C-alpha cells in the first residue's frame, strides 16, 4: 500500500488510517515459507503537532516447525510498528526515525522489514517441548522411545549408589 505523505506533512492534525493485508507468502524465514496467510496491518499515519508518526500492528499466523521437535505449528503473532517519519536526518541515529525522501510512502516494505526484525531465533511448540531423541529421532512429546530402556551402565551404578 502506498500512502501519500505530502498532505500529512503539510497539515497538522491530519491522519490517515489503514487496515489492509500484505501478502508475504513468498518471503522466506529460516528456510521455510511460514507466512501462508496474509499479514493484517492496522494503524495510522498521523501528523501530531508537526511530528509525523506511523503506528500500526501487524497480525499474522506463522506456520513453522518447532526448533526442538520439528513438529509444524501455527503460531499467532503480533508485531508493533512505530516510527517517526522525517524528511531529512540531522546526524540523528535512532532506529525509530525513518527518513522518507519520497512522499509516496511504501508501507509494505516497512511491514516486511519490521516483521523480520522482530522474529525470534527459535520457535518452540511449547516451553517444555521434549524435542526428539538423538538416538532414534522419535518425537518425545508423543511418549518415550525404546532407547530409554538401554540406559548407560555408568548411570546404573550411580542409581544404585543413590538408592542405598
Ligand atoms: Zn516442539
Ligand atoms: Zn530414541
PDB file of C-alpha atoms and ligand atoms in Angstrom:
ATOM      1  CA  UNK A   1       0.000   0.000   0.000  1.00  0.00           C
ATOM      2  CA  UNK A   2       1.307   3.424  -0.950  1.00  0.00           C
ATOM      3  CA  UNK A   3       0.500   6.321   1.332  1.00  0.00           C
ATOM      4  CA  UNK A   4       0.755   9.850   0.033  1.00  0.00           C
ATOM      5  CA  UNK A   5       2.614  11.729   2.745  1.00  0.00           C
ATOM      6  CA  UNK A   6       2.508  15.140   1.136  1.00  0.00           C
ATOM      7  CA  UNK A   7      -0.752  16.273   2.723  1.00  0.00           C
ATOM      8  CA  UNK A   8       0.116  14.639   6.057  1.00  0.00           C
ATOM      9  CA  UNK A   9       3.392  16.521   6.314  1.00  0.00           C
ATOM     10  CA  UNK A  10       1.656  19.764   5.377  1.00  0.00           C
ATOM     11  CA  UNK A  11      -1.405  19.613   7.597  1.00  0.00           C
ATOM     12  CA  UNK A  12      -1.105  19.394  11.360  1.00  0.00           C
ATOM     13  CA  UNK A  13      -3.702  17.147  12.907  1.00  0.00           C
ATOM     14  CA  UNK A  14      -4.257  15.176   9.716  1.00  0.00           C
ATOM     15  CA  UNK A  15      -4.200  11.415   9.907  1.00  0.00           C
ATOM     16  CA  UNK A  16      -4.769   8.534   7.540  1.00  0.00           C
ATOM     17  CA  UNK A  17      -5.984   5.212   8.813  1.00  0.00           C
ATOM     18  CA  UNK A  18      -5.336   1.923   7.108  1.00  0.00           C
ATOM     19  CA  UNK A  19      -6.485  -1.622   7.599  1.00  0.00           C
ATOM     20  CA  UNK A  20      -5.332  -3.935   4.886  1.00  0.00           C
ATOM     21  CA  UNK A  21      -3.461  -7.144   4.124  1.00  0.00           C
ATOM     22  CA  UNK A  22       0.082  -7.731   2.962  1.00  0.00           C
ATOM     23  CA  UNK A  23       0.931 -10.896   1.092  1.00  0.00           C
ATOM     24  CA  UNK A  24       4.175 -12.294   2.474  1.00  0.00           C
ATOM     25  CA  UNK A  25       3.700 -15.837   1.177  1.00  0.00           C
ATOM     26  CA  UNK A  26       6.864 -15.627  -0.946  1.00  0.00           C
ATOM     27  CA  UNK A  27       9.016 -14.441   1.975  1.00  0.00           C
ATOM     28  CA  UNK A  28      11.464 -16.965   3.362  1.00  0.00           C
ATOM     29  CA  UNK A  29      12.360 -17.357   7.019  1.00  0.00           C
ATOM     30  CA  UNK A  30      14.958 -19.908   8.178  1.00  0.00           C
ATOM     31  CA  UNK A  31      14.443 -21.915   5.009  1.00  0.00           C
ATOM     32  CA  UNK A  32      10.640 -22.013   5.258  1.00  0.00           C
ATOM     33  CA  UNK A  33       7.779 -20.012   3.828  1.00  0.00           C
ATOM     34  CA  UNK A  34       5.827 -19.533   7.038  1.00  0.00           C
ATOM     35  CA  UNK A  35       3.519 -16.678   6.002  1.00  0.00           C
ATOM     36  CA  UNK A  36       0.832 -18.784   4.369  1.00  0.00           C
ATOM     37  CA  UNK A  37      -1.986 -16.453   5.235  1.00  0.00           C
ATOM     38  CA  UNK A  38      -1.914 -12.685   4.665  1.00  0.00           C
ATOM     39  CA  UNK A  39      -0.492 -10.317   7.238  1.00  0.00           C
ATOM     40  CA  UNK A  40      -3.206  -7.971   8.513  1.00  0.00           C
ATOM     41  CA  UNK A  41      -1.920  -4.449   9.059  1.00  0.00           C
ATOM     42  CA  UNK A  42      -3.996  -1.961  11.001  1.00  0.00           C
ATOM     43  CA  UNK A  43      -2.943   1.503  12.082  1.00  0.00           C
ATOM     44  CA  UNK A  44      -2.453   5.084  11.014  1.00  0.00           C
ATOM     45  CA  UNK A  45      -0.068   7.720   9.837  1.00  0.00           C
ATOM     46  CA  UNK A  46      -0.694  10.960  11.699  1.00  0.00           C
ATOM     47  CA  UNK A  47       0.702  14.430  11.950  1.00  0.00           C
ATOM     48  CA  UNK A  48       0.503  15.431  15.558  1.00  0.00           C
ATOM     49  CA  UNK A  49       1.825  18.894  16.299  1.00  0.00           C
ATOM     50  CA  UNK A  50       4.108  18.761  13.310  1.00  0.00           C
ATOM     51  CA  UNK A  51       5.550  15.329  14.006  1.00  0.00           C
ATOM     52  CA  UNK A  52       4.563  12.616  11.576  1.00  0.00           C
ATOM     53  CA  UNK A  53       4.315   9.143  13.014  1.00  0.00           C
ATOM     54  CA  UNK A  54       3.296   5.784  11.704  1.00  0.00           C
ATOM     55  CA  UNK A  55       1.839   3.369  14.230  1.00  0.00           C
ATOM     56  CA  UNK A  56       0.414   0.008  13.354  1.00  0.00           C
ATOM     57  CA  UNK A  57       0.012  -3.590  14.422  1.00  0.00           C
ATOM     58  CA  UNK A  58       0.756  -6.425  12.063  1.00  0.00           C
ATOM     59  CA  UNK A  59      -1.102  -9.619  12.978  1.00  0.00           C
ATOM     60  CA  UNK A  60      -0.455 -12.941  11.303  1.00  0.00           C
ATOM     61  CA  UNK A  61      -0.091 -16.673  11.705  1.00  0.00           C
ATOM     62  CA  UNK A  62       3.278 -18.265  11.328  1.00  0.00           C
ATOM     63  CA  UNK A  63       3.349 -21.848  10.077  1.00  0.00           C
ATOM     64  CA  UNK A  64       6.749 -23.040  11.141  1.00  0.00           C
ATOM     65  CA  UNK A  65       8.335 -26.190  12.579  1.00  0.00           C
ATOM     66  CA  UNK A  66       9.283 -26.259  16.255  1.00  0.00           C
ATOM     67  CA  UNK A  67      13.032 -25.650  16.623  1.00  0.00           C
ATOM     68  CA  UNK A  68      13.314 -28.588  19.026  1.00  0.00           C
ATOM     69  CA  UNK A  69      10.959 -31.319  17.822  1.00  0.00           C
ATOM     70  CA  UNK A  70      10.381 -30.146  14.213  1.00  0.00           C
ATOM     71  CA  UNK A  71       6.629 -30.538  14.501  1.00  0.00           C
ATOM     72  CA  UNK A  72       4.879 -27.906  12.439  1.00  0.00           C
ATOM     73  CA  UNK A  73       2.770 -25.457  14.341  1.00  0.00           C
ATOM     74  CA  UNK A  74       0.678 -22.433  13.696  1.00  0.00           C
ATOM     75  CA  UNK A  75       1.696 -19.526  15.876  1.00  0.00           C
ATOM     76  CA  UNK A  76      -0.340 -16.334  16.107  1.00  0.00           C
ATOM     77  CA  UNK A  77       1.962 -13.312  16.128  1.00  0.00           C
ATOM     78  CA  UNK A  78       1.562  -9.592  16.613  1.00  0.00           C
ATOM     79  CA  UNK A  79       4.258  -7.097  15.706  1.00  0.00           C
ATOM     80  CA  UNK A  80       4.022  -3.420  16.517  1.00  0.00           C
ATOM     81  CA  UNK A  81       5.392  -0.875  14.066  1.00  0.00           C
ATOM     82  CA  UNK A  82       6.154   2.553  15.407  1.00  0.00           C
ATOM     83  CA  UNK A  83       8.262   5.098  13.555  1.00  0.00           C
ATOM     84  CA  UNK A  84       8.621   8.815  13.313  1.00  0.00           C
ATOM     85  CA  UNK A  85       8.851   9.890   9.707  1.00  0.00           C
ATOM     86  CA  UNK A  86      11.260  12.666   8.866  1.00  0.00           C
ATOM     87  CA  UNK A  87      12.195  14.276   5.580  1.00  0.00           C
ATOM     88  CA  UNK A  88      15.836  14.506   6.466  1.00  0.00           C
ATOM     89  CA  UNK A  89      18.130  13.161   9.125  1.00  0.00           C
ATOM     90  CA  UNK A  90      20.297  15.611  11.012  1.00  0.00           C
ATOM     91  CA  UNK A  91      23.000  13.257  12.207  1.00  0.00           C
ATOM     92  CA  UNK A  92      20.474  11.566  14.428  1.00  0.00           C
ATOM     93  CA  UNK A  93      20.944   7.908  14.899  1.00  0.00           C
ATOM     94  CA  UNK A  94      17.707   6.455  16.059  1.00  0.00           C
ATOM     95  CA  UNK A  95      16.151   3.279  14.737  1.00  0.00           C
ATOM     96  CA  UNK A  96      12.678   4.664  15.263  1.00  0.00           C
ATOM     97  CA  UNK A  97      13.376   7.524  12.879  1.00  0.00           C
ATOM     98  CA  UNK A  98      12.626   6.808   9.287  1.00  0.00           C
ATOM     99  CA  UNK A  99      13.788   9.131   6.596  1.00  0.00           C
ATOM    100  CA  UNK A 100      11.329   9.443   3.744  1.00  0.00           C
ATOM    101  CA  UNK A 101      12.689  11.092   0.653  1.00  0.00           C
ATOM    102  CA  UNK A 102       9.744  10.157  -1.434  1.00  0.00           C
ATOM    103  CA  UNK A 103       6.306  11.399  -0.432  1.00  0.00           C
ATOM    104  CA  UNK A 104       4.850   8.191  -1.868  1.00  0.00           C
ATOM    105  CA  UNK A 105       5.488   6.025   1.146  1.00  0.00           C
ATOM    106  CA  UNK A 106       5.572   2.286   0.523  1.00  0.00           C
ATOM    107  CA  UNK A 107       4.145   0.784   3.688  1.00  0.00           C
ATOM    108  CA  UNK A 108       4.500  -2.876   2.661  1.00  0.00           C
ATOM    109  CA  UNK A 109       8.295  -2.688   2.704  1.00  0.00           C
ATOM    110  CA  UNK A 110       8.272  -1.297   6.248  1.00  0.00           C
ATOM    111  CA  UNK A 111       5.860  -4.001   7.369  1.00  0.00           C
ATOM    112  CA  UNK A 112       8.103  -6.742   5.940  1.00  0.00           C
ATOM    113  CA  UNK A 113      11.216  -5.240   7.467  1.00  0.00           C
ATOM    114  CA  UNK A 114       9.730  -4.844  10.938  1.00  0.00           C
ATOM    115  CA  UNK A 115       8.170  -8.297  10.882  1.00  0.00           C
ATOM    116  CA  UNK A 116      11.543  -9.863  10.041  1.00  0.00           C
ATOM    117  CA  UNK A 117      13.386  -7.822  12.668  1.00  0.00           C
ATOM    118  CA  UNK A 118      11.001  -8.983  15.361  1.00  0.00           C
ATOM    119  CA  UNK A 119      11.300 -12.688  14.610  1.00  0.00           C
ATOM    120  CA  UNK A 120      12.853 -14.759  17.373  1.00  0.00           C
ATOM    121  CA  UNK A 121      15.723 -17.146  16.565  1.00  0.00           C
ATOM    122  CA  UNK A 122      13.769 -20.080  17.893  1.00  0.00           C
ATOM    123  CA  UNK A 123      10.172 -21.192  17.805  1.00  0.00           C
ATOM    124  CA  UNK A 124       9.051 -23.746  20.353  1.00  0.00           C
ATOM    125  CA  UNK A 125       5.758 -25.636  20.205  1.00  0.00           C
ATOM    126  CA  UNK A 126       5.763 -25.350  23.984  1.00  0.00           C
ATOM    127  CA  UNK A 127       8.238 -24.067  26.555  1.00  0.00           C
ATOM    128  CA  UNK A 128       8.748 -27.599  27.862  1.00  0.00           C
ATOM    129  CA  UNK A 129       8.964 -29.304  24.476  1.00  0.00           C
ATOM    130  CA  UNK A 130      10.966 -32.503  24.939  1.00  0.00           C
ATOM    131  CA  UNK A 131      12.404 -32.455  21.445  1.00  0.00           C
ATOM    132  CA  UNK A 132      13.399 -35.534  19.507  1.00  0.00           C
ATOM    133  CA  UNK A 133      15.512 -38.450  20.668  1.00  0.00           C
ATOM    134  CA  UNK A 134      19.038 -38.108  19.353  1.00  0.00           C
ATOM    135  CA  UNK A 135      19.197 -41.903  19.102  1.00  0.00           C
ATOM    136  CA  UNK A 136      16.080 -42.835  17.157  1.00  0.00           C
ATOM    137  CA  UNK A 137      14.588 -39.499  16.116  1.00  0.00           C
ATOM    138  CA  UNK A 138      11.232 -40.067  17.790  1.00  0.00           C
ATOM    139  CA  UNK A 139       9.279 -37.024  18.925  1.00  0.00           C
ATOM    140  CA  UNK A 140       9.491 -37.429  22.701  1.00  0.00           C
ATOM    141  CA  UNK A 141       6.395 -35.274  23.259  1.00  0.00           C
ATOM    142  CA  UNK A 142       4.419 -38.232  21.906  1.00  0.00           C
ATOM    143  CA  UNK A 143       5.845 -40.591  24.526  1.00  0.00           C
ATOM    144  CA  UNK A 144       9.165 -42.142  25.488  1.00  0.00           C
ATOM    145  CA  UNK A 145      11.074 -44.136  22.924  1.00  0.00           C
ATOM    146  CA  UNK A 146      12.618 -47.565  23.347  1.00  0.00           C
ATOM    147  CA  UNK A 147      16.129 -46.080  23.601  1.00  0.00           C
ATOM    148  CA  UNK A 148      15.297 -45.180  27.194  1.00  0.00           C
ATOM    149  CA  UNK A 149      15.400 -48.851  28.221  1.00  0.00           C
ATOM    150  CA  UNK A 150      19.058 -49.054  27.284  1.00  0.00           C
ATOM    151  CA  UNK A 151      20.500 -46.833  29.940  1.00  0.00           C
ATOM    152  CA  UNK A 152      24.132 -46.035  30.343  1.00  0.00           C
ATOM    153  CA  UNK A 153      25.738 -48.636  32.678  1.00  0.00           C
ATOM    154  CA  UNK A 154      27.558 -45.838  34.498  1.00  0.00           C
ATOM    155  CA  UNK A 155      24.168 -44.325  35.323  1.00  0.00           C
ATOM    156  CA  UNK A 156      23.020 -47.694  36.727  1.00  0.00           C
ATOM    157  CA  UNK A 157      25.921 -47.667  39.166  1.00  0.00           C
ATOM    158  CA  UNK A 158      25.097 -44.124  40.151  1.00  0.00           C
ATOM    159  CA  UNK A 159      21.452 -45.072  40.634  1.00  0.00           C
ATOM    160  CA  UNK A 160      22.432 -47.985  42.889  1.00  0.00           C
ATOM    161  CA  UNK A 161      24.569 -45.676  44.987  1.00  0.00           C
ATOM    162  CA  UNK A 162      21.726 -43.214  45.293  1.00  0.00           C
ATOM    163  CA  UNK A 163      19.235 -45.947  46.177  1.00  0.00           C
ATOM    164  CA  UNK A 164      21.415 -47.214  49.027  1.00  0.00           C
TER     165      UNK A 164
HETATM  166 ZN1  LIG B   1       8.462 -28.960  19.918  1.00  0.00          ZN
HETATM  167 ZN1  LIG B   2      15.152 -42.964  20.996  1.00  0.00          ZN
END
